[in-house]
Amino acid sequence: MHHTLRSSLPLAAAALLALLSASCSKTPSSTIRIGEYASLTGKEAAYGETSHKGILLAVEELNARGGVLGRPLELLTEDNQSKQGESATVVKKLITRDQAVALLGEVASIRSLEAAPVAQHYGIPMVSSASVNTKVTEVGDCIFRVCFVDSFQGRVLAKFALDHLHARRVAIVTSVSNAYSVGMTRIFTENFTAGGGTIVADQKYSEGDKDFRAQLTAIKAASPDAIIATGYYTEAALLCKQARSLGLTLPIFGGDGWDAPALIEIGGDAVEGTYFSTHYSPDNPSAEVQQFNQRYRARWGAVPDAWAALGYDSALVLADALARAGTTEPHALRAALVATKNFPAVTGRITIDAQRNASKSAVILTVKNGKYQFVTSVAP
Ligand code: PHE
């Protein structure tokens, strides 16, 4: 599936571009090709789609201002269908067939972890928008991210449990087949116990599981003050429903894997009063956030979520590095990405650190009357 940005340029410019590429058939890459891989269909399409819309908006805005290095950006998008194994395949295609000079993606750590070794193998810089698992950028020196890492998020959640929920006894539920969840559980546990808390139940499930009653029964017997579910939103929402129907009224919370409209669609009343940490709140009154909300709404008719904002930022950070590199040559582009400092992004200032991660604030949201509500922001 390919979206060519030429189609969204003004007609005259598009016609000119078509002419140019027809007359210079020996140099077909008058555009700068950026490869995006995303979960546009399948189980996790919710965030794949908004992340894609954020990226597309950034590319359109950049092209309206003349592109980068005097050339329009061409976004080539591949759908991995939320399927295991598919990201490595499509990313290889983007690099070898389409000759993308850089890659954008993914939101989910599990799929960034599949694609990163391919990008690293070919020496093509990859910028993940929202994969927080520490291992993603450890794959190699071509792999970057514009979001915070799980070691920060786990610390934020441990502190939130101790200071805000006043929880001392926490039950933890982990998706053992999801690297993101496993990482979050480990880091939360380290920080929560270091702060004087105790993990009183340690329950597990696998991606796609639908019945959590056995785990919840064991949790109930351990009488915790709160439950943390470190996996993604589908399972988290079902777990909340079953917890409430088993009479567990205690606070339930999680990480950014909860942040999708489907949490509320699936969870309904059962997710009222739950909390999660994430990267972005559209309610943030800052001028950057409010202006981005307006532009996104004008283009897509919806309020941007964290995945839209981070997708947008990943494209801008890449474009900024391309401009500073002065070339699309991968070594120079990589070096320019490494040198990213204080870049004014929608989700906060971005400085790429020595591990190619970004150090950013997290926000905590709660669900109130079927809507997300801002609770607090936590700086690194
Ligand atoms: N940040 C999550 C990860 O690193 C991605 C995610 C976002 C998953 C939203 C689910 C919902 O894997």
XYZ file of C-alpha atoms and ligand atoms in Angstrom:
392
model
C 0.000 0.000 0.000
C 1.608 3.251 -1.128
C 0.611 6.805 -0.419
C 2.471 9.171 -2.663
C 2.531 12.679 -1.407
C 2.481 13.957 -4.960
C -1.241 13.416 -5.000
C -1.787 15.887 -2.191
C 0.340 18.659 -3.656
C -1.474 21.481 -5.409
C -2.404 20.412 -8.946
C 0.069 22.639 -10.762
C 2.973 21.459 -8.634
C 1.908 17.844 -9.062
C 1.766 18.254 -12.833
C 5.204 19.835 -12.815
C 6.575 16.999 -10.712
C 5.096 14.422 -13.053
C 6.713 16.204 -15.996
C 10.041 16.363 -14.235
C 10.091 12.706 -13.292
C 8.989 11.709 -16.796
C 11.756 13.723 -18.425
C 14.481 12.540 -16.031
C 13.757 8.841 -16.094
C 17.440 8.094 -15.352
C 17.137 9.870 -11.977
C 13.794 8.720 -10.673
C 14.450 9.878 -7.133
C 13.891 13.595 -7.446
C 11.763 13.044 -4.362
C 13.244 11.987 -1.040
C 11.745 8.622 -0.231
C 10.782 7.930 3.355
C 9.551 4.449 4.220
C 6.836 4.084 6.839
C 5.715 0.741 8.236
C 2.587 0.709 10.370
C -0.278 -1.422 11.655
C -2.969 0.058 9.410
C -5.175 -3.022 9.666
C -5.547 -5.842 12.181
C -5.601 -5.911 15.963
C -3.604 -2.719 16.610
C -4.855 -0.617 13.680
C -6.192 2.027 16.083
C -2.794 3.535 16.799
C -1.263 2.562 13.450
C -3.810 4.728 11.737
C -3.466 7.839 13.894
C 0.317 7.573 13.838
C 0.134 7.403 10.032
C -2.124 10.465 9.933
C 0.352 12.397 12.075
C 3.246 11.434 9.800
C 1.270 12.283 6.666
C 0.317 15.696 8.049
C 3.978 16.475 8.801
C 5.064 15.426 5.295
C 2.309 17.482 3.674
C 3.246 20.544 5.702
C 6.933 20.120 4.872
C 6.160 19.735 1.172
C 3.918 22.795 1.198
C 6.985 24.715 2.414
C 9.115 23.389 -0.447
C 10.163 20.001 0.941
C 13.610 19.264 2.333
C 16.916 20.018 0.564
C 14.781 21.544 -2.165
C 13.121 18.187 -2.882
C 9.625 16.995 -2.002
C 9.331 14.152 0.482
C 7.629 11.031 -0.793
C 6.079 8.861 1.904
C 5.886 5.168 1.047
C 3.663 3.383 3.541
C 3.514 -0.352 4.129
C 0.871 -2.053 6.265
C 2.180 -4.862 8.489
C -1.422 -5.830 9.306
C -0.493 -6.012 13.029
C 0.953 -9.420 12.132
C 4.005 -10.990 13.641
C 6.862 -11.334 11.144
C 5.356 -8.890 8.655
C 7.330 -5.795 9.712
C 10.700 -7.307 8.813
C 9.354 -8.259 5.374
C 7.847 -4.884 4.512
C 10.830 -2.946 5.824
C 13.174 -5.017 3.669
C 10.964 -4.152 0.701
C 11.002 -0.447 1.562
C 14.797 -0.475 1.690
C 15.737 -2.752 -1.219
C 12.890 -2.239 -3.691
C 11.819 1.322 -2.928
C 15.211 2.655 -1.826
C 13.846 4.552 1.128
C 16.603 6.695 2.669
C 15.109 6.374 6.158
C 12.329 4.563 7.994
C 9.552 5.779 10.271
C 7.920 3.317 12.659
C 6.609 1.640 14.657
C 4.365 2.489 17.569
C 4.470 -1.015 19.079
C 7.811 -2.171 20.483
C 7.111 -5.740 19.399
C 7.122 -4.663 15.745
C 9.957 -2.131 16.008
C 12.014 -4.995 17.426
C 11.301 -6.998 14.256
C 12.148 -4.186 11.841
C 15.175 -2.702 13.619
C 17.630 -5.529 12.781
C 16.732 -5.165 9.086
C 17.271 -1.384 9.130
C 20.522 -1.886 11.027
C 21.687 -4.559 8.557
C 21.245 -2.185 5.616
C 22.552 0.833 7.552
C 19.333 2.768 7.026
C 18.325 5.098 9.880
C 15.025 4.209 11.548
C 13.092 6.565 13.830
C 10.443 4.934 16.016
C 7.692 7.257 17.124
C 6.433 5.481 20.207
C 8.199 2.205 21.008
C 9.299 2.516 24.616
C 10.998 -0.862 25.151
C 14.684 -0.276 25.998
C 15.874 -3.030 23.637
C 14.563 -1.270 20.505
C 17.409 1.240 20.176
C 19.914 -1.268 21.574
C 19.592 -3.158 18.272
C 22.166 -0.804 16.780
C 23.439 2.671 16.040
C 20.966 3.296 13.191
C 17.930 2.984 15.467
C 16.409 6.070 17.113
C 13.218 6.995 18.932
C 11.466 10.281 19.724
C 9.642 9.032 22.847
C 10.725 8.235 26.389
C 11.851 4.716 27.329
C 10.195 2.143 29.587
C 12.793 2.623 32.328
C 11.443 6.164 32.784
C 7.802 5.164 32.413
C 8.153 2.325 34.946
C 9.620 4.788 37.425
C 6.779 7.263 36.814
C 4.167 4.560 37.457
C 5.882 3.270 40.606
C 5.992 6.783 42.027
C 2.356 7.348 41.023
C 1.293 4.141 42.790
C 3.182 5.056 45.958
C 2.501 8.802 46.176
C -0.828 9.281 44.420
C -2.664 5.995 44.992
C -0.917 5.461 48.363
C -0.641 1.808 47.356
C 1.813 -0.360 49.255
C 0.607 -3.757 48.013
C 0.263 -4.033 44.240
C -0.796 -6.969 42.053
C 0.851 -7.075 38.656
C -0.493 -8.651 35.442
C 1.910 -9.212 32.545
C 1.490 -10.276 28.919
C 4.372 -12.732 28.757
C 4.336 -12.854 24.954
C 4.793 -9.075 24.659
C 8.302 -7.641 25.187
C 6.806 -4.248 26.032
C 4.742 -5.692 28.888
C 7.597 -7.846 30.199
C 9.902 -4.804 30.242
C 7.332 -2.610 31.978
C 6.700 -5.253 34.651
C 10.401 -5.603 35.417
C 11.012 -1.872 35.718
C 7.837 -1.142 37.674
C 8.683 -3.929 40.125
C 12.247 -2.668 40.663
C 11.120 0.880 41.343
C 8.020 0.039 43.357
C 9.872 -2.315 45.710
C 12.802 0.135 46.014
C 10.217 2.709 47.151
C 8.961 0.397 49.912
C 6.110 -1.330 48.061
C 5.439 -5.058 47.772
C 4.237 -7.044 44.755
C 1.637 -9.325 46.335
C 0.567 -11.160 43.164
C 2.410 -11.690 39.881
C -0.032 -12.968 37.232
C 0.548 -13.706 33.556
C -1.310 -14.080 30.257
C -0.532 -14.180 26.521
C -1.482 -11.706 23.764
C -5.036 -12.276 22.602
C -6.223 -13.967 25.819
C -9.784 -13.036 26.722
C -10.451 -14.664 30.060
C -8.610 -13.267 33.086
C -10.831 -14.672 35.825
C -8.286 -17.201 37.101
C -5.638 -14.450 37.458
C -8.144 -12.088 39.080
C -9.287 -14.711 41.550
C -5.689 -15.220 42.673
C -5.267 -11.442 42.877
C -8.402 -11.042 44.979
C -7.071 -13.588 47.465
C -3.877 -11.537 47.867
C -5.916 -8.389 48.768
C -3.775 -5.763 47.012
C -4.305 -1.988 47.183
C -4.157 -1.687 43.384
C -3.584 -3.667 40.165
C -1.186 -2.725 37.381
C -1.748 -4.321 33.958
C 1.397 -3.715 31.924
C 0.125 -4.928 28.522
C -1.886 -3.361 25.693
C -5.370 -1.854 25.811
C -7.521 -4.739 24.507
C -6.518 -7.132 27.251
C -6.386 -4.323 29.838
C -10.001 -3.337 29.087
C -11.234 -6.931 29.350
C -9.308 -7.399 32.574
C -10.953 -4.286 34.078
C -14.412 -5.570 33.079
C -13.844 -8.957 34.655
C -12.248 -7.426 37.764
C -15.297 -5.226 38.364
C -17.691 -8.120 37.816
C -15.736 -10.131 40.398
C -16.295 -7.281 42.859
C -12.767 -5.852 42.752
C -13.275 -2.099 43.192
C -9.629 -1.167 43.747
C -7.673 1.205 41.437
C -6.362 -0.379 38.216
C -3.667 1.325 36.165
C -1.210 0.786 33.325
C 1.252 2.356 30.897
C 0.988 3.935 27.456
C -0.112 0.603 25.980
C -3.546 1.517 27.369
C -3.832 4.706 25.353
C -6.431 4.023 22.648
C -10.125 4.860 22.222
C -10.731 1.093 22.273
C -9.851 1.034 25.993
C -13.094 2.916 26.665
C -15.066 1.270 23.829
C -14.296 -2.205 25.178
C -14.054 -1.366 28.877
C -17.087 0.937 29.216
C -17.982 1.675 32.832
C -15.350 -0.761 34.063
C -12.494 1.554 33.047
C -13.977 4.622 34.786
C -11.477 5.858 37.365
C -8.569 3.845 35.971
C -5.256 5.585 35.229
C -2.483 5.273 32.677
C 0.702 7.081 31.749
C 1.245 8.314 28.209
C 3.139 10.810 26.037
C 0.635 13.496 25.155
C -2.553 15.121 26.322
C -4.493 17.211 23.787
C -5.755 19.193 26.807
C -2.269 20.598 27.403
C -2.815 24.394 27.088
C 0.623 25.055 25.516
C 0.525 26.970 22.221
C 2.387 24.210 20.326
C -0.112 21.573 21.408
C -3.196 23.706 20.747
C -1.950 24.772 17.291
C -1.129 21.181 16.401
C -4.606 20.106 17.557
C -6.107 22.695 15.200
C -4.039 21.695 12.161
C -4.673 18.001 12.785
C -8.379 18.572 13.237
C -8.536 20.646 10.033
C -6.863 17.812 8.096
C -8.439 14.747 9.710
C -11.552 15.966 11.522
C -10.494 14.502 14.865
C -8.497 15.356 17.969
C -4.955 13.945 17.743
C -3.927 11.277 20.235
C -0.410 10.504 21.490
C 0.325 8.295 18.462
C -0.643 11.036 16.011
C 1.502 13.581 17.866
C 4.505 11.251 18.118
C 4.174 10.182 14.468
C 4.147 13.844 13.488
C 7.218 14.513 15.637
C 9.122 11.514 14.259
C 8.721 12.872 10.718
C 9.775 16.389 11.756
C 12.867 15.152 13.593
C 13.854 13.129 10.537
C 13.281 16.079 8.183
C 15.316 18.348 10.463
C 18.197 15.849 10.424
C 18.004 15.553 6.625
C 18.218 19.337 6.316
C 21.200 19.531 8.672
C 22.919 16.581 6.978
C 22.562 18.372 3.657
C 22.282 14.984 1.952
C 20.266 11.765 2.060
C 23.435 9.685 2.423
C 22.727 7.317 5.372
C 25.974 7.901 7.334
C 25.548 11.656 7.251
C 21.846 11.354 8.045
C 22.617 9.081 10.995
C 25.188 11.559 12.314
C 22.687 14.413 12.000
C 20.052 12.421 13.909
C 22.612 11.768 16.669
C 23.183 15.537 16.887
C 19.467 16.377 17.391
C 19.295 18.873 20.262
C 16.404 20.732 21.799
C 14.222 20.238 18.740
C 10.877 21.972 19.379
C 8.391 19.137 18.838
C 4.687 18.913 19.634
C 5.295 16.313 22.378
C 8.050 18.419 23.981
C 11.667 19.392 23.252
C 13.603 16.485 21.767
C 17.277 15.863 22.434
C 18.645 12.536 21.228
C 20.872 11.080 23.957
C 23.882 8.757 23.680
C 21.562 5.719 23.527
C 19.572 7.368 20.677
C 16.534 7.834 22.939
C 14.637 10.989 23.824
C 14.232 12.210 27.360
C 10.695 13.620 27.708
C 7.919 14.190 30.232
C 5.118 11.694 30.774
C 1.502 12.552 31.540
C -0.949 10.575 33.649
C -4.533 10.447 32.432
C -7.663 9.042 34.021
C -10.997 8.013 32.502
C -13.894 10.183 33.597
C -17.425 10.014 32.130
C -16.116 8.009 29.200
C -13.360 10.526 28.376
C -9.680 10.927 29.127
C -8.811 13.552 31.686
C -5.382 14.989 32.504
C -4.173 14.208 36.044
C -0.518 15.230 36.190
C 2.668 15.591 34.203
C 5.971 14.060 35.321
C 9.307 15.431 34.110
C 12.340 13.129 33.730
N 4.413 2.269 23.538
C 3.931 0.953 23.237
C 5.117 0.055 22.959
O 6.214 0.480 23.078
C 3.074 0.985 22.015
C 1.615 1.033 22.218
C 0.917 2.187 22.219
C 0.915 -0.111 22.379
C -0.429 2.205 22.372
C -0.451 -0.102 22.547
C -1.124 1.071 22.549
O 4.975 -1.077 22.639
